[in-house]
mmCIF file of C-alpha atoms and ligand atoms in Angstrom:
data_model
loop_
_atom_site.group_PDB
_atom_site.id
_atom_site.type_symbol
_atom_site.label_atom_id
_atom_site.label_comp_id
_atom_site.label_asym_id
_atom_site.label_seq_id
_atom_site.Cartn_x
_atom_site.Cartn_y
_atom_site.Cartn_z
ATOM 1 C CA MET A 1 -1.332 -10.670 -16.962
ATOM 2 C CA LEU A 2 2.111 -11.821 -15.883
ATOM 3 C CA ASP A 3 2.124 -14.543 -13.233
ATOM 4 C CA PHE A 4 4.177 -12.653 -10.658
ATOM 5 C CA ARG A 5 4.340 -15.601 -8.293
ATOM 6 C CA SER A 6 5.991 -17.867 -10.841
ATOM 7 C CA GLU A 7 8.314 -14.974 -11.821
ATOM 8 C CA ALA A 8 9.293 -14.732 -8.133
ATOM 9 C CA ASN A 9 9.894 -18.489 -8.063
ATOM 10 C CA SER A 10 12.131 -18.421 -11.102
ATOM 11 C CA ALA A 11 14.097 -15.392 -9.786
ATOM 12 C CA LEU A 12 14.576 -17.281 -6.514
ATOM 13 C CA ASN A 13 15.902 -20.332 -8.385
ATOM 14 C CA ASN A 14 18.246 -18.117 -10.406
ATOM 15 C CA ALA A 15 19.564 -16.566 -7.182
ATOM 16 C CA LYS A 16 20.212 -20.011 -5.718
ATOM 17 C CA ALA A 17 22.102 -21.059 -8.859
ATOM 18 C CA GLU A 18 24.305 -17.939 -8.668
ATOM 19 C CA LEU A 19 25.064 -18.661 -5.017
ATOM 20 C CA GLU A 20 25.912 -22.298 -5.715
ATOM 21 C CA ALA A 21 28.630 -21.154 -8.147
ATOM 22 C CA ASN A 22 30.545 -20.128 -5.013
ATOM 23 C CA ASP A 23 32.116 -17.186 -6.807
ATOM 24 C CA ASN A 24 32.143 -13.776 -5.059
ATOM 25 C CA LYS A 25 31.818 -12.017 -8.403
ATOM 26 C CA LYS A 26 28.471 -13.752 -8.970
ATOM 27 C CA LEU A 27 27.006 -12.737 -5.607
ATOM 28 C CA LYS A 28 25.687 -9.452 -6.938
ATOM 29 C CA TYR A 29 23.666 -11.348 -9.543
ATOM 30 C CA ALA A 30 22.114 -13.409 -6.764
ATOM 31 C CA ALA A 31 21.257 -10.150 -4.942
ATOM 32 C CA LEU A 32 19.696 -8.741 -8.110
ATOM 33 C CA GLU A 33 17.536 -11.866 -8.619
ATOM 34 C CA LEU A 34 16.393 -11.719 -4.998
ATOM 35 C CA ARG A 35 15.367 -8.083 -5.413
ATOM 36 C CA ILE A 36 13.376 -9.084 -8.504
ATOM 37 C CA ALA A 37 11.698 -11.867 -6.500
ATOM 38 C CA ILE A 38 10.725 -9.371 -3.760
ATOM 39 C CA GLU A 39 9.361 -6.966 -6.381
ATOM 40 C CA ALA A 40 7.335 -9.757 -8.022
ATOM 41 C CA LEU A 41 5.789 -10.744 -4.678
ATOM 42 C CA ALA A 42 4.865 -7.131 -3.883
ATOM 43 C CA TYR A 43 3.301 -6.709 -7.354
ATOM 44 C CA ASP A 44 1.428 -9.971 -6.866
ATOM 45 C CA LYS A 45 -0.186 -8.486 -3.734
ATOM 46 C CA ALA A 46 -0.954 -5.301 -5.660
ATOM 47 C CA LYS A 47 -2.685 -7.389 -8.341
ATOM 48 C CA THR A 48 -4.995 -8.841 -5.666
ATOM 49 C CA LEU A 49 -6.071 -5.321 -4.667
ATOM 50 C CA ALA A 50 -5.874 -3.791 -8.173
ATOM 51 C CA ASP A 51 -9.530 -2.649 -8.196
ATOM 52 C CA GLU A 52 -8.954 -0.530 -5.111
ATOM 53 C CA LEU A 53 -5.495 0.768 -6.012
ATOM 54 C CA PRO A 54 -5.434 4.308 -7.486
ATOM 55 C CA ILE A 55 -4.441 4.061 -11.197
ATOM 56 C CA LYS A 56 -1.445 6.359 -10.680
ATOM 57 C CA GLU A 57 -0.027 3.862 -8.172
ATOM 58 C CA TYR A 58 0.109 1.207 -10.925
ATOM 59 C CA GLU A 59 3.376 2.958 -11.835
ATOM 60 C CA THR A 60 4.795 2.608 -8.314
ATOM 61 C CA TRP A 61 7.655 0.165 -8.661
ATOM 62 C CA GLN A 62 9.397 0.536 -5.308
ATOM 63 C CA PRO A 63 8.120 -2.448 -3.281
ATOM 64 C CA ARG A 64 8.366 -0.599 0.043
ATOM 65 C CA LYS A 65 6.292 2.349 -1.182
ATOM 66 C CA LEU A 66 3.794 0.047 -2.872
ATOM 67 C CA MET A 67 3.357 -2.097 0.239
ATOM 68 C CA LEU A 68 2.582 1.027 2.333
ATOM 69 C CA ILE A 69 -0.190 1.944 -0.121
ATOM 70 C CA LEU A 70 -1.557 -1.634 -0.044
ATOM 71 C CA LEU A 71 -1.498 -1.656 3.755
ATOM 72 C CA GLU A 72 -3.601 1.477 3.758
ATOM 73 C CA ILE A 73 -6.205 -0.412 1.696
ATOM 74 C CA ASP A 74 -6.060 -3.537 3.867
ATOM 75 C CA PRO A 75 -3.806 -3.772 6.942
ATOM 76 C CA ASN A 76 -4.426 -7.532 7.050
ATOM 77 C CA ILE A 77 -2.429 -8.339 3.902
ATOM 78 C CA ASN A 78 0.764 -8.560 5.969
ATOM 79 C CA LYS A 79 -0.684 -10.989 8.488
ATOM 80 C CA ILE A 80 -0.160 -14.738 8.509
ATOM 81 C CA SER A 81 -3.621 -16.210 7.891
ATOM 82 C CA SER A 82 -5.144 -19.675 7.673
ATOM 83 C CA VAL A 83 -8.200 -20.896 5.791
ATOM 84 C CA SER A 84 -10.610 -23.562 7.002
ATOM 85 C CA PHE A 85 -14.090 -24.412 5.820
ATOM 86 C CA GLY A 86 -17.002 -26.380 7.190
ATOM 87 C CA GLU A 87 -20.671 -26.990 6.602
ATOM 88 C CA GLU A 88 -23.189 -25.176 8.792
ATOM 89 C CA LYS A 89 -25.499 -27.851 10.233
ATOM 90 C CA GLU A 90 -27.907 -25.072 11.056
ATOM 91 C CA PHE A 91 -28.115 -21.955 8.876
ATOM 92 C CA GLY A 92 -26.129 -19.070 10.400
ATOM 93 C CA VAL A 93 -24.536 -21.212 13.137
ATOM 94 C CA PRO A 94 -20.786 -21.738 12.640
ATOM 95 C CA PRO A 95 -19.730 -25.411 12.681
ATOM 96 C CA ASP A 96 -17.737 -26.891 15.585
ATOM 97 C CA ASP A 97 -13.938 -26.855 15.264
ATOM 98 C CA LYS A 98 -13.955 -30.653 14.759
ATOM 99 C CA ASP A 99 -16.138 -30.264 11.660
ATOM 100 C CA MET A 100 -13.806 -27.732 10.030
ATOM 101 C CA HIS A 101 -11.435 -28.717 7.216
ATOM 102 C CA PHE A 102 -8.094 -26.955 7.253
ATOM 103 C CA LEU A 103 -6.853 -25.752 3.842
ATOM 104 C CA GLY A 104 -3.564 -24.147 4.757
ATOM 105 C CA THR A 105 -1.688 -21.122 6.060
ATOM 106 C CA GLU A 106 -0.362 -18.209 4.042
ATOM 107 C CA GLN A 107 2.996 -16.693 4.884
ATOM 108 C CA PRO A 108 2.850 -13.361 2.995
ATOM 109 C CA ILE A 109 5.658 -11.007 2.014
ATOM 110 C CA THR A 110 5.598 -8.258 4.644
ATOM 111 C CA PHE A 111 6.527 -4.600 4.802
ATOM 112 C CA GLU A 112 9.147 -5.543 7.414
ATOM 113 C CA ASP A 113 10.791 -8.106 5.072
ATOM 114 C CA ILE A 114 11.013 -5.496 2.325
ATOM 115 C CA LYS A 115 12.272 -2.749 4.635
ATOM 116 C CA LYS A 116 14.956 -4.969 6.119
ATOM 117 C CA HIS A 117 16.328 -6.533 2.945
ATOM 118 C CA TYR A 118 15.406 -4.825 -0.334
ATOM 119 C CA ASP A 119 17.630 -1.736 -0.016
ATOM 120 C CA ALA A 120 20.338 -3.692 1.797
ATOM 121 C CA LEU A 121 20.604 -6.063 -1.199
ATOM 122 C CA GLY A 122 20.579 -3.069 -3.545
ATOM 123 C CA SER A 123 23.536 -1.449 -1.812
ATOM 124 C CA PHE A 124 25.723 -4.208 -3.287
ATOM 125 C CA LEU A 125 24.611 -3.485 -6.828
ATOM 126 C CA HIS A 126 26.366 -0.139 -7.154
ATOM 127 C CA MET A 127 29.911 1.082 -7.398
ATOM 128 C CA PRO A 128 30.990 2.391 -3.938
ATOM 129 C CA THR A 129 30.864 6.205 -3.781
ATOM 130 C CA LEU A 130 33.883 8.352 -2.860
ATOM 131 C CA GLY A 131 32.331 8.797 0.587
ATOM 132 C CA GLN A 132 32.020 5.020 1.094
ATOM 133 C CA LEU A 133 35.591 4.499 -0.100
ATOM 134 C CA GLN A 134 36.809 7.136 2.383
ATOM 135 C CA LYS A 135 34.981 5.318 5.176
ATOM 136 C CA GLU A 136 36.317 2.055 3.779
ATOM 137 C CA SER A 137 32.751 0.701 3.652
ATOM 138 C CA VAL A 138 33.403 -1.329 0.530
ATOM 139 C CA PRO A 139 31.382 -4.470 -0.389
ATOM 140 C CA ASN A 140 31.676 -7.213 2.174
ATOM 141 C CA TYR A 141 31.070 -10.455 0.272
ATOM 142 C CA CYS A 142 30.724 -12.495 3.418
ATOM 143 C CA LYS A 143 27.889 -10.247 4.646
ATOM 144 C CA LEU A 144 26.223 -10.264 1.240
ATOM 145 C CA LYS A 145 26.267 -14.065 1.105
ATOM 146 C CA GLU A 146 24.775 -14.227 4.588
ATOM 147 C CA ARG A 147 22.003 -11.810 3.632
ATOM 148 C CA CYS A 148 21.261 -13.665 0.377
ATOM 149 C CA ASN A 149 20.840 -16.924 2.298
ATOM 150 C CA LEU A 150 18.586 -15.230 4.842
ATOM 151 C CA VAL A 151 16.365 -13.761 2.098
ATOM 152 C CA ILE A 152 16.262 -17.132 0.288
ATOM 153 C CA GLY A 153 14.915 -18.710 3.498
ATOM 154 C CA ILE A 154 12.190 -16.050 3.782
ATOM 155 C CA LEU A 155 11.196 -16.315 0.103
ATOM 156 C CA GLU A 156 11.104 -20.118 0.197
ATOM 157 C CA LYS A 157 8.669 -19.974 3.106
ATOM 158 C CA ILE A 158 6.462 -17.455 1.286
ATOM 159 C CA LEU A 159 6.516 -19.313 -2.021
ATOM 160 C CA SER A 160 5.768 -22.689 -0.462
ATOM 161 C CA SER A 161 2.565 -21.462 1.246
ATOM 162 C CA PRO A 162 -0.213 -23.830 0.108
ATOM 163 C CA VAL A 163 -2.707 -20.930 0.026
ATOM 164 C CA PHE A 164 -1.810 -17.387 -0.953
ATOM 165 C CA ASN A 165 -3.206 -13.930 -1.657
ATOM 166 C CA LEU A 166 -6.137 -14.490 0.677
ATOM 167 C CA ASN A 167 -8.598 -11.718 0.039
ATOM 168 C CA ILE A 168 -11.293 -11.359 2.698
ATOM 169 C CA ASP A 169 -13.245 -8.362 1.530
ATOM 170 C CA CYS A 170 -15.713 -6.637 3.815
ATOM 171 C CA SER A 171 -16.440 -3.294 2.176
ATOM 172 C CA SER A 172 -18.872 -0.438 1.718
ATOM 173 C CA SER A 173 -19.469 1.787 -1.294
ATOM 174 C CA VAL A 174 -21.071 5.152 -2.130
ATOM 175 C CA SER A 175 -21.354 7.547 -5.029
ATOM 176 C CA CYS A 176 -18.740 10.326 -4.759
ATOM 177 C CA GLY A 177 -20.404 13.664 -3.873
ATOM 178 C CA ASN A 178 -17.835 15.451 -6.013
ATOM 179 C CA CYS A 179 -17.748 13.454 -9.269
ATOM 180 C CA ASN A 180 -20.410 10.706 -8.950
ATOM 181 C CA ALA A 181 -17.911 7.869 -9.420
ATOM 182 C CA THR A 182 -18.473 4.843 -7.185
ATOM 183 C CA ILE A 183 -16.054 4.665 -4.271
ATOM 184 C CA ARG A 184 -15.526 1.347 -2.545
ATOM 185 C CA ARG A 185 -13.634 1.028 0.716
ATOM 186 C CA ARG A 186 -12.625 -2.043 2.636
ATOM 187 C CA LEU A 187 -13.506 -1.999 6.325
ATOM 188 C CA PRO A 188 -10.730 -4.065 7.878
ATOM 189 C CA ILE A 189 -11.753 -6.122 10.898
ATOM 190 C CA GLY A 190 -10.923 -4.365 14.156
ATOM 191 C CA LEU A 191 -10.940 -0.807 12.765
ATOM 192 C CA GLU A 192 -13.732 1.598 13.808
ATOM 193 C CA LYS A 193 -13.024 4.145 11.065
ATOM 194 C CA VAL A 194 -10.937 4.443 7.911
ATOM 195 C CA GLU A 195 -10.253 7.122 5.338
ATOM 196 C CA ALA A 196 -11.453 6.524 1.779
ATOM 197 C CA HIS A 197 -10.353 8.280 -1.395
ATOM 198 C CA CYS A 198 -12.248 8.597 -4.662
ATOM 199 C CA LEU A 199 -10.109 6.991 -7.363
ATOM 200 C CA GLU A 200 -11.439 9.487 -9.944
ATOM 201 C CA CYS A 201 -11.168 12.889 -8.216
ATOM 202 C CA GLU A 202 -9.247 12.009 -5.002
ATOM 203 C CA ALA A 203 -11.974 13.435 -2.725
ATOM 204 C CA THR A 204 -11.493 12.117 0.816
ATOM 205 C CA TYR A 205 -14.131 10.647 3.139
ATOM 206 C CA LEU A 206 -14.152 9.237 6.635
ATOM 207 C CA VAL A 207 -15.982 5.911 6.812
ATOM 208 C CA SER A 208 -17.057 4.859 10.312
ATOM 209 C CA TYR A 209 -19.325 2.306 11.901
ATOM 210 C CA THR A 210 -22.495 3.913 13.243
ATOM 211 C CA GLY A 211 -22.905 1.376 16.060
ATOM 212 C CA GLN A 212 -26.088 -0.041 14.496
ATOM 213 C CA GLU A 213 -25.345 -3.564 13.325
ATOM 214 C CA SER A 214 -23.024 -3.251 10.335
ATOM 215 C CA ALA A 215 -24.213 0.180 9.122
ATOM 216 C CA VAL A 216 -21.498 2.682 8.214
ATOM 217 C CA ASP A 217 -21.449 6.433 7.740
ATOM 218 C CA TRP A 218 -19.536 8.228 4.961
ATOM 219 C CA ALA A 219 -18.541 11.800 5.903
ATOM 220 C CA PRO A 220 -16.703 14.041 3.411
ATOM 221 C CA LEU A 221 -13.442 15.338 4.859
ATOM 222 C CA GLY A 222 -12.767 18.998 4.189
ATOM 223 C CA LYS A 223 -13.801 22.528 5.082
ATOM 224 C CA TYR A 224 -16.373 25.143 4.136
ATOM 225 C CA VAL A 225 -14.802 28.384 2.892
ATOM 226 C CA SER A 226 -16.531 31.718 2.174
ATOM 227 C CA CYS A 227 -16.214 33.741 -1.013
ATOM 228 C CA PRO A 228 -13.585 36.436 -0.351
ATOM 229 C CA ASN A 229 -15.389 39.052 -2.502
ATOM 230 C CA GLN A 230 -16.356 41.406 0.330
ATOM 231 C CA GLU A 231 -16.883 44.368 -2.027
ATOM 232 C CA ALA A 232 -19.855 42.605 -3.617
ATOM 233 C CA ASN A 233 -20.908 41.345 -0.168
ATOM 234 C CA CYS A 234 -20.967 37.833 -1.648
ATOM 235 C CA LYS A 235 -22.220 35.241 0.842
ATOM 236 C CA GLU A 236 -21.435 32.142 -1.261
ATOM 237 C CA LYS A 237 -19.819 29.230 0.585
ATOM 238 C CA TYR A 238 -17.948 26.236 -0.851
ATOM 239 C CA PHE A 239 -17.063 22.864 0.497
ATOM 240 C CA LEU A 240 -13.464 22.000 -0.329
ATOM 241 C CA PHE A 241 -12.338 18.412 0.043
ATOM 242 C CA LYS A 242 -9.146 17.900 2.080
ATOM 243 C CA ASN A 243 -7.161 17.132 -1.097
ATOM 244 C CA GLU A 244 -8.315 20.415 -2.680
ATOM 245 C CA ILE A 245 -7.048 22.638 0.143
ATOM 246 C CA LYS A 246 -3.717 23.666 -1.357
ATOM 247 C CA THR A 247 -2.281 26.786 -2.940
ATOM 248 C CA GLY A 248 -3.134 27.298 -6.593
ATOM 249 C CA VAL A 249 -6.564 25.577 -6.536
ATOM 250 C CA GLN A 250 -9.134 27.872 -8.175
ATOM 251 C CA TRP A 251 -12.825 28.003 -9.056
ATOM 252 C CA LYS A 252 -15.494 30.425 -10.267
ATOM 253 C CA CYS A 253 -17.832 31.742 -7.569
ATOM 254 C CA LYS A 254 -21.447 30.895 -8.379
ATOM 255 C CA GLY A 255 -22.643 33.896 -6.343
ATOM 256 C CA CYS A 256 -20.669 36.796 -7.823
ATOM 257 C CA GLY A 257 -18.973 35.213 -10.857
ATOM 258 C CA CYS A 258 -15.456 36.080 -9.637
ATOM 259 C CA ASP A 259 -12.514 33.743 -9.997
ATOM 260 C CA VAL A 260 -11.356 32.644 -6.562
ATOM 261 C CA TYR A 261 -8.091 30.906 -5.749
ATOM 262 C CA ILE A 262 -6.228 29.620 -2.722
ATOM 263 C CA GLY A 263 -2.943 31.394 -1.972
ATOM 264 C CA PHE A 264 -0.476 31.873 0.823
ATOM 265 C CA GLY A 265 -1.308 34.315 3.619
ATOM 266 C CA THR A 266 0.255 35.558 6.854
ATOM 267 C CA PHE A 267 -1.786 36.576 9.878
ATOM 268 C CA LEU A 268 -1.058 38.276 13.203
ATOM 269 C CA LYS A 269 -1.564 35.846 16.056
ATOM 270 C CA ASN A 270 -1.334 38.569 18.724
ATOM 271 C CA LYS A 271 -0.196 42.143 18.609
ATOM 272 C CA ALA A 272 3.162 43.086 20.212
HETATM 273 ZN ZN1 ZN B 1 -14.888 11.659 -6.945
HETATM 274 ZN ZN1 ZN B 2 -18.583 35.239 -4.627
#
């Protein structure tokens, strides 16, 4: 697979070269390269979590949208983290700080970096609209140069991190009650409960610590609904996962054999 980090590095170098030309007409090429570098860094993070990323999100190209999905999987991927290691003199007892060897600190690309700069750089890559021309908000090369330099500083810091894509994975897994596929969910440190989705059928579960050591409980999220076939006095009940509760979803009732579907309805809250 493509080495996104080295792609980001080369896009960053290209951006610097465009800026060094000191030609306003070349600034937009610097902005374009910086956007590519940001994309590459976001995709690099996605690669780290690829096993937990729903397949359909592999098509997500907008870095901001992608980062939000990744943060849902692991909120720690945006945090600055350091790695140290040390030998336990006694099994299970962490070594003293003085016996730890420091490996380095990772400065990751963050959602905030992307939100602040990705679209702002993009706004210089298009022809101004009639509305912008009316408001005289035409490209300001001085501002663009300033922003490019700011983004270069951020990317240099990220790309010079001696350790990167740290992946501390504390997770739990079960067999999906709906389709039998294995669902794995990270349990980020500090969170009592998280939602988990089956990558096959999208069924949703709530995973929470039970309070007993590191045991967790998986509870399907959804609702029981009754068969609406009152004529046949059908008593069949179904569990619908949260993602299935939407108009148009249909199934065959096992009790009376009727086709049942979810539709819109209006109800009186109180009579006038
Ligand atoms: Zn499933
Ligand atoms: Zn029925």
